[in-house]
Short mmCIF file of C-alpha atoms in Angstrom, two decimals:
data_model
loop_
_atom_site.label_atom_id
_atom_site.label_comp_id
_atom_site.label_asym_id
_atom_site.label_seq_id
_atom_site.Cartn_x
_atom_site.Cartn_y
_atom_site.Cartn_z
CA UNK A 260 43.26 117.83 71.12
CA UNK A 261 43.16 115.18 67.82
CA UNK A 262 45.32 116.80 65.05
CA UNK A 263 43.75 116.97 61.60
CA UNK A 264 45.26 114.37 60.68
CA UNK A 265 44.37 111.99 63.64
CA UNK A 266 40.47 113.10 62.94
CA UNK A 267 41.01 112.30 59.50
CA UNK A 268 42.16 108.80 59.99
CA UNK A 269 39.50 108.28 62.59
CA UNK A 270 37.18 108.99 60.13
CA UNK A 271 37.96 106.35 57.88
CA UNK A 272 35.84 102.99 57.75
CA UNK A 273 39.70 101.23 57.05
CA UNK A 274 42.67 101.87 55.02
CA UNK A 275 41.96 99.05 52.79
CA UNK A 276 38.12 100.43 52.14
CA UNK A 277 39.16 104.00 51.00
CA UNK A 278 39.65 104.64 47.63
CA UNK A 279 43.36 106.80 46.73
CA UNK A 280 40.91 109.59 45.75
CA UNK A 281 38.74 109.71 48.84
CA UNK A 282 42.03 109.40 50.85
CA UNK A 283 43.72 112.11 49.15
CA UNK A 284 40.58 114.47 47.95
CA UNK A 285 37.33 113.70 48.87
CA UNK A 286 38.22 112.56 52.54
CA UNK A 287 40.04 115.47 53.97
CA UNK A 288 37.77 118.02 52.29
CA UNK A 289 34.92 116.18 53.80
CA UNK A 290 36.24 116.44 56.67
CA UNK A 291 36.98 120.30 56.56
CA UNK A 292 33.30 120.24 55.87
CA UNK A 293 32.40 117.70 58.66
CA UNK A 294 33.87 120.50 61.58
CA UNK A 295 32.52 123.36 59.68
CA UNK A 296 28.82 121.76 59.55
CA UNK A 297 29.56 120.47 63.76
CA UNK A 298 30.62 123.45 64.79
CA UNK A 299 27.23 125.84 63.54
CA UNK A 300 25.57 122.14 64.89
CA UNK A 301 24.13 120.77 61.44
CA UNK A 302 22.64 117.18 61.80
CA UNK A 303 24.46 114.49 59.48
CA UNK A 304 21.36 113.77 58.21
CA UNK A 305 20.87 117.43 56.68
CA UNK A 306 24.13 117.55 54.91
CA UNK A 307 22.60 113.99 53.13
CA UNK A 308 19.22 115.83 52.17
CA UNK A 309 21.36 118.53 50.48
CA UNK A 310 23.60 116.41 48.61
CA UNK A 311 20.37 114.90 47.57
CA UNK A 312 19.36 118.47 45.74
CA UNK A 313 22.85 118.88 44.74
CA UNK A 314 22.74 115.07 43.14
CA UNK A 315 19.67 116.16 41.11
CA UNK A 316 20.95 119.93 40.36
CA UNK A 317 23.96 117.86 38.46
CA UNK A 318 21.59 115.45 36.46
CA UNK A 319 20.11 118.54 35.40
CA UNK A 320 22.86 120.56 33.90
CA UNK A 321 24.01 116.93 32.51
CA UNK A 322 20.71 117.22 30.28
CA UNK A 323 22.27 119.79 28.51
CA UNK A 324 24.86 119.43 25.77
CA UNK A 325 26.85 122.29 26.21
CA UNK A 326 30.52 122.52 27.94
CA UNK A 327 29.62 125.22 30.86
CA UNK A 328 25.87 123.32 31.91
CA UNK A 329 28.18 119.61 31.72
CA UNK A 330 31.36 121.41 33.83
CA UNK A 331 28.54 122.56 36.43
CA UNK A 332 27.00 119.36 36.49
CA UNK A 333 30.76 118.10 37.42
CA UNK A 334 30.57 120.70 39.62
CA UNK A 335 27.56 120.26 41.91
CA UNK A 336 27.72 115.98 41.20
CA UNK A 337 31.13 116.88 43.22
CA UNK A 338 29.72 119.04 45.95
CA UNK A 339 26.71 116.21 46.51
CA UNK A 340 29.63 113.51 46.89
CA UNK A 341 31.73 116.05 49.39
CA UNK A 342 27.90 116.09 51.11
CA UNK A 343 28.10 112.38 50.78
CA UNK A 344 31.24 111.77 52.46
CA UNK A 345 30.34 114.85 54.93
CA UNK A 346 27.37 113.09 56.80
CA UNK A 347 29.17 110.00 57.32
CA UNK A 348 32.80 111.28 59.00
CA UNK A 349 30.27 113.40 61.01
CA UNK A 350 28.45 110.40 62.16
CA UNK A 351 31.65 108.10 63.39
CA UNK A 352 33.40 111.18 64.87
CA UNK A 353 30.55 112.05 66.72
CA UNK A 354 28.24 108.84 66.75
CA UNK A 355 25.05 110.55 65.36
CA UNK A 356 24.29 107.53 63.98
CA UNK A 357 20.39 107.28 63.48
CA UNK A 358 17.89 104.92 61.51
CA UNK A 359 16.92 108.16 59.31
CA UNK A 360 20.37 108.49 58.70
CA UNK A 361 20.54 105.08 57.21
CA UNK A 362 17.63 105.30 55.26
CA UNK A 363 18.67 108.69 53.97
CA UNK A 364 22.37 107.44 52.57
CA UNK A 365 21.16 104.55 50.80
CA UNK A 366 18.85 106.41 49.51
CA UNK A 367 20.54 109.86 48.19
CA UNK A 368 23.02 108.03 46.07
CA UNK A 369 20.10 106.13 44.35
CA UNK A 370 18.31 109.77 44.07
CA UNK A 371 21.55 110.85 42.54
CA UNK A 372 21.55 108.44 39.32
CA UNK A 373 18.35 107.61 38.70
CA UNK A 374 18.04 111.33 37.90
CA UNK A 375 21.35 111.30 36.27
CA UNK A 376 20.15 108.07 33.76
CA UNK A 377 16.80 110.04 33.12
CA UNK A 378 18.73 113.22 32.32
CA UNK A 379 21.42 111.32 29.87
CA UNK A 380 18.71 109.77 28.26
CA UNK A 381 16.72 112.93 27.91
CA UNK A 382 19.72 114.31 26.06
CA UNK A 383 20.32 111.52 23.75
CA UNK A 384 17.47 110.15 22.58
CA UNK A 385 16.78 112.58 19.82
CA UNK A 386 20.75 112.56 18.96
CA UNK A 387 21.93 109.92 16.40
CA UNK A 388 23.55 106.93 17.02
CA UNK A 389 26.97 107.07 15.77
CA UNK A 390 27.64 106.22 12.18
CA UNK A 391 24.36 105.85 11.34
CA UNK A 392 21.21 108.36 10.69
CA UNK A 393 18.96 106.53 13.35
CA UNK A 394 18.17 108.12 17.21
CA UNK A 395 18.67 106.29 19.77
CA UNK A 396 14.85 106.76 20.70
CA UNK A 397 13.80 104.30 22.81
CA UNK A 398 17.41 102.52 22.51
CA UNK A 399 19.36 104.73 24.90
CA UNK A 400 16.71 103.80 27.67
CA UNK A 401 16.42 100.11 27.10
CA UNK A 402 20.67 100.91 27.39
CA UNK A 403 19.88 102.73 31.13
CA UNK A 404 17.35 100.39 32.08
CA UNK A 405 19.76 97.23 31.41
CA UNK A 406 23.03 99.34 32.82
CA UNK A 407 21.15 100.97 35.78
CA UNK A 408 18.86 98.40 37.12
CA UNK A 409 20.76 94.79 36.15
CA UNK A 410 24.36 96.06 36.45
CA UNK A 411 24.68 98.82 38.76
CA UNK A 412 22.37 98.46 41.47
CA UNK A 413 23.55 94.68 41.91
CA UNK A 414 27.56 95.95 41.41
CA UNK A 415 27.38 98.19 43.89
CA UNK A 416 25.36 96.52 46.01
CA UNK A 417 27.83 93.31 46.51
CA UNK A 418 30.75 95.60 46.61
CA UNK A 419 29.46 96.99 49.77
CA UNK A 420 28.79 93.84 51.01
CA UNK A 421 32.19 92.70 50.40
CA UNK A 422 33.53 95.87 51.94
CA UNK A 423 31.26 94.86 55.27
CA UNK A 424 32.47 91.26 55.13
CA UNK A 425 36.30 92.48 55.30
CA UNK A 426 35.68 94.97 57.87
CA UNK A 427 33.89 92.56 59.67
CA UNK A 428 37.20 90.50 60.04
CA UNK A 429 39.19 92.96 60.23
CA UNK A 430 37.57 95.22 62.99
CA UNK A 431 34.93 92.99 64.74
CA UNK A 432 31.23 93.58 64.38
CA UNK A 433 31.44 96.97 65.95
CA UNK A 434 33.47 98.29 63.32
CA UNK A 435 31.07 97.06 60.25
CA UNK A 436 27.42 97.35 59.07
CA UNK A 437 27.46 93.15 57.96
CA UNK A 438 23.92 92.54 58.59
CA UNK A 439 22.09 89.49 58.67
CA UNK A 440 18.70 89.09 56.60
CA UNK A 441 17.34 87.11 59.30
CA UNK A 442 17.64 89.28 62.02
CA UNK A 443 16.39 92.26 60.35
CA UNK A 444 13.32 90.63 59.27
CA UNK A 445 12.98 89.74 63.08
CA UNK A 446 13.29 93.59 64.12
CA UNK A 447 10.77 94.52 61.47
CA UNK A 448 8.56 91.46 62.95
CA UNK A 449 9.19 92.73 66.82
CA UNK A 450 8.07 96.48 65.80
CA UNK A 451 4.13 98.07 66.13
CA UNK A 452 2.26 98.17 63.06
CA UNK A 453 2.87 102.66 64.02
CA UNK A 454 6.21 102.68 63.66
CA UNK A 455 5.34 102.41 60.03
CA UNK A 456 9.18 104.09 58.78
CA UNK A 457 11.09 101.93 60.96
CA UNK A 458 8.75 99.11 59.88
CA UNK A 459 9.58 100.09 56.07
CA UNK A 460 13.35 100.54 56.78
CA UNK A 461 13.86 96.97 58.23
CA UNK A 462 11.38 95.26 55.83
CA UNK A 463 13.18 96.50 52.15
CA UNK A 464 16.83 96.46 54.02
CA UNK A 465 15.79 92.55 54.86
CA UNK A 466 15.14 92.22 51.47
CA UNK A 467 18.59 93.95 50.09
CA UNK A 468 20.78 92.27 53.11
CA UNK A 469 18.88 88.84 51.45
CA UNK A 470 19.47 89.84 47.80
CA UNK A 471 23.83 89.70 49.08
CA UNK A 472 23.26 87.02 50.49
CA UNK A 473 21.74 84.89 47.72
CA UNK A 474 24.48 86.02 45.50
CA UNK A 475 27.45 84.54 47.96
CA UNK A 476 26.65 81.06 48.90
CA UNK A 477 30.17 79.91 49.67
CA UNK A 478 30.33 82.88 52.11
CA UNK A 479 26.98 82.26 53.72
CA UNK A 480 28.24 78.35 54.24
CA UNK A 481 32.14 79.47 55.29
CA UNK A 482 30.16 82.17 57.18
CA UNK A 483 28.50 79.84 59.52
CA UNK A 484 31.00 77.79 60.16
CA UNK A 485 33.30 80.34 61.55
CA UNK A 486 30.42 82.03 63.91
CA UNK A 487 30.29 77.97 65.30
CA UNK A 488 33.74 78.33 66.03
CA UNK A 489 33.92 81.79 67.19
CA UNK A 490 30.48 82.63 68.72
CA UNK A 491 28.43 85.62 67.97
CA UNK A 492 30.10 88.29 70.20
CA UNK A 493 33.85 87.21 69.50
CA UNK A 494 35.34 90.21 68.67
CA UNK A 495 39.67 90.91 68.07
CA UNK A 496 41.35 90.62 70.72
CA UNK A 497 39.06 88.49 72.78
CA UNK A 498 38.94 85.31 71.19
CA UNK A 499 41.07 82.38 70.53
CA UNK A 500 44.59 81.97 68.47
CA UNK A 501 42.85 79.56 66.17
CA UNK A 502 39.93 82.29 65.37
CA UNK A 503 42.34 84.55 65.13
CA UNK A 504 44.30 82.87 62.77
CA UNK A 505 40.81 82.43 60.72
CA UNK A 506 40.28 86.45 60.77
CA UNK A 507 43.71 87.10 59.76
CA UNK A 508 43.89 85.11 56.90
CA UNK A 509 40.69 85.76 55.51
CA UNK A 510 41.75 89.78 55.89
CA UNK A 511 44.91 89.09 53.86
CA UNK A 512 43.01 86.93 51.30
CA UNK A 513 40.31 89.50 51.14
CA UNK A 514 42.20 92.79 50.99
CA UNK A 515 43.42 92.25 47.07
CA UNK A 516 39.78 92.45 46.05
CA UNK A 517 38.96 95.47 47.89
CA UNK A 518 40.54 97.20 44.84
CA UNK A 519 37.61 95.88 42.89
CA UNK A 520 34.59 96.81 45.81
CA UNK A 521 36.56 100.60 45.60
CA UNK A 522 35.98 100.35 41.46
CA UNK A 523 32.98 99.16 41.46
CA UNK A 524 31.83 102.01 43.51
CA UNK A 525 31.47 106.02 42.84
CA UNK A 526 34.73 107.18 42.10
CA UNK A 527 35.33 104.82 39.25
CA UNK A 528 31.40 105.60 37.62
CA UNK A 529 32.11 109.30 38.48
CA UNK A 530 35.11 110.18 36.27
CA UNK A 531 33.54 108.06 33.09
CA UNK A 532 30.52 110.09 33.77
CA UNK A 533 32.32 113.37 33.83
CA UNK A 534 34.65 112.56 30.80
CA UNK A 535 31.69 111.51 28.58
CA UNK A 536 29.65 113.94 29.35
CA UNK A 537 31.92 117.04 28.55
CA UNK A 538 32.87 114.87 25.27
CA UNK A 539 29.36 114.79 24.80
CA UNK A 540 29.06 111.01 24.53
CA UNK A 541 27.87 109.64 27.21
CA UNK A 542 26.27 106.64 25.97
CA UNK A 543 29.88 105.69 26.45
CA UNK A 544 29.17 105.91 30.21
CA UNK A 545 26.08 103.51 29.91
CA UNK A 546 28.44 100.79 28.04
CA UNK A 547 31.20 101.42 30.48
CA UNK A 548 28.52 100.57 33.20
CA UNK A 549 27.14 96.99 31.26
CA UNK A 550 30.48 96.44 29.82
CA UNK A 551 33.53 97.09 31.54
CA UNK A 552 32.33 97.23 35.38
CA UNK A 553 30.64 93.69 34.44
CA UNK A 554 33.53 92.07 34.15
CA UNK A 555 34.93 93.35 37.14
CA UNK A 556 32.24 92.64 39.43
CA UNK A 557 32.41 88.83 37.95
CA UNK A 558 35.40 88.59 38.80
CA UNK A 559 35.77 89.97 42.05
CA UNK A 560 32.52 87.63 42.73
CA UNK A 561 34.03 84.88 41.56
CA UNK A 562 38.09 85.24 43.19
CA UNK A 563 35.69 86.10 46.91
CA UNK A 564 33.68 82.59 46.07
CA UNK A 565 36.72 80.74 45.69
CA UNK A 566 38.34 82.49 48.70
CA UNK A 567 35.38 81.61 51.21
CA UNK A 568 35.46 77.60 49.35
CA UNK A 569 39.37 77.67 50.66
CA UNK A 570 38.26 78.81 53.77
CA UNK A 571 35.76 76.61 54.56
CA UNK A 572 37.99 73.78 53.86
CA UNK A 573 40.77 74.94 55.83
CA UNK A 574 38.23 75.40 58.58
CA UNK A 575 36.69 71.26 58.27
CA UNK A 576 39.93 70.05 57.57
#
């Protein structure tokens, strides 16, 4: 029988993907939660619709100015991460891995701050900015739109994709989600016109895997001209020294910027969101968001670019 710790590890996507706080905090009390949840034989994929409730319970009590409503919003915002982290060591320790399950974790965390950037700006917009006598009024939403929409969704969306791309070379296809635009378009072309939700999965997630794709052009080029080299199914450990040489050295120039996909992620949003809110300025949080995660996400776009240009060259020279 797999000691905690052994299930722990084995519930990990990598070491070099986990945050210090998942691996010390969220992780193993996920976990705890994981067996309790397998054990009374709760689906993954109900532990994600609750931290979707929870998610929205937290943007609630964040409407509120008050310390006690803005500690329970820490609170439950907590428990719907916990939820969050739940569903998915549930699904790799026991591979109930399902489309719904997809759609439904992409999805809650996008549930979780939209409501959270309608609460904030609920609570602010009748509050004044500081040092002057004007509300913020229809400022603080043209703030959310901007920090919401043009820097989070597109922050957090690459930093997953770099995430896939390094366990993609580090653990072989099995061991990533790195998805092709192409070839999900081409499942949502294969599938009947009534399997409308599968049909609506693979269409948008074309469209997302396309959006990462657009923004990483010296990936996409270095891409394909290490799956020439390697072939589609080469996985570690069954493939040549020179490919392997390729997916080691790509893994060690890689892992320095996974510091940046782990920031650029919850954790990092999550503490700025708690801090303001108890301070009762969160408007800080929206300019931490356009700001200060901005510049990290340009330049961990920009040090990946220039590591896939080496690469490529290394690979024609």
């Amino acid at each position: 029988m797999s000691t905690f710790k052994e299930m722990l590890q084995a519930s990990f996507k990598s070491n070099d993907t986990e945050e210090w706080l998942d691996v010390h905090f969220t992780r193993p009390i996920g976990l705890v939660f994981a067996l309790f949840w397998n054990k009374l034989g709760v689906h993954p994929n109900v532990i994600t619709i609750l931290s979707i409730f929870l998610g929205i319970g937290a943007a609630y009590m964040f409407y509120y100015t008050d310390l006690w409503h803005n500690v329970a919003g820490v609170v439950l915002l907590m428990f719907a991460n916990f939820c969050d982290s739940t569903d998915g060591q549930m699904a790799r320790l026991t591979g109930k891995k399902t489309l719904v399950g997809r759609v439904l974790d992409g999805f809650s965390g996008d549930v979780w701050f939209v409501a959270i950037y309608i609460a904030l700006c609920l609570r602010m917009m009748y509050q004044y900015i500081p040092g002057t006598a004007v509300h913020w009024g229809l400022i603080i939403w043209a703030l959310a739109v901007v920090a919401g929409i043009f820097c989070h969704s597109p922050q957090a969306s690459l930093a997953d994709y770099y995430r896939q791309i390094h366990l993609f070379f580090l653990k072989g296809k099995a061991g990533s989600e790195l998805d092709n635009s192409d070839q999900q378009r081409a499942i949502y072309d294969s599938l009947p016109k009534h399997k409308w939700f599968a049909r609506l999965f693979y269409f948008n997630y074309s469209k997302y895997c396309k959006s990462q794709e657009k923004r990483t052009p010296r990936f996409q080029a270095f891409f394909k001209e290490y799956l020439k080299i390697s072939g589609e199914d080469a996985e570690p450990g069954n493939e040549s020294l020179a490919v392997s040489k390729v997916r080691a050295d790509f893994v060690e120039g890689s892992r320095p910027l996974m510091k940046y996909t782990n920031l650029l992620t919850f954790n990092s949003r999550a503490i700025c969101l708690y801090i303001t809110c108890l301070l009762n300025c969160p408007w800080v949080y929206l300019l931490f968001e356009i700001l200060v995660l901005t510049v990290l996400y340009v330049h961990m776009h920009s040090r990946h670019e220039h590591l896939c240009e080496t690469m490529l060259g290394e690979l024609k020279s």
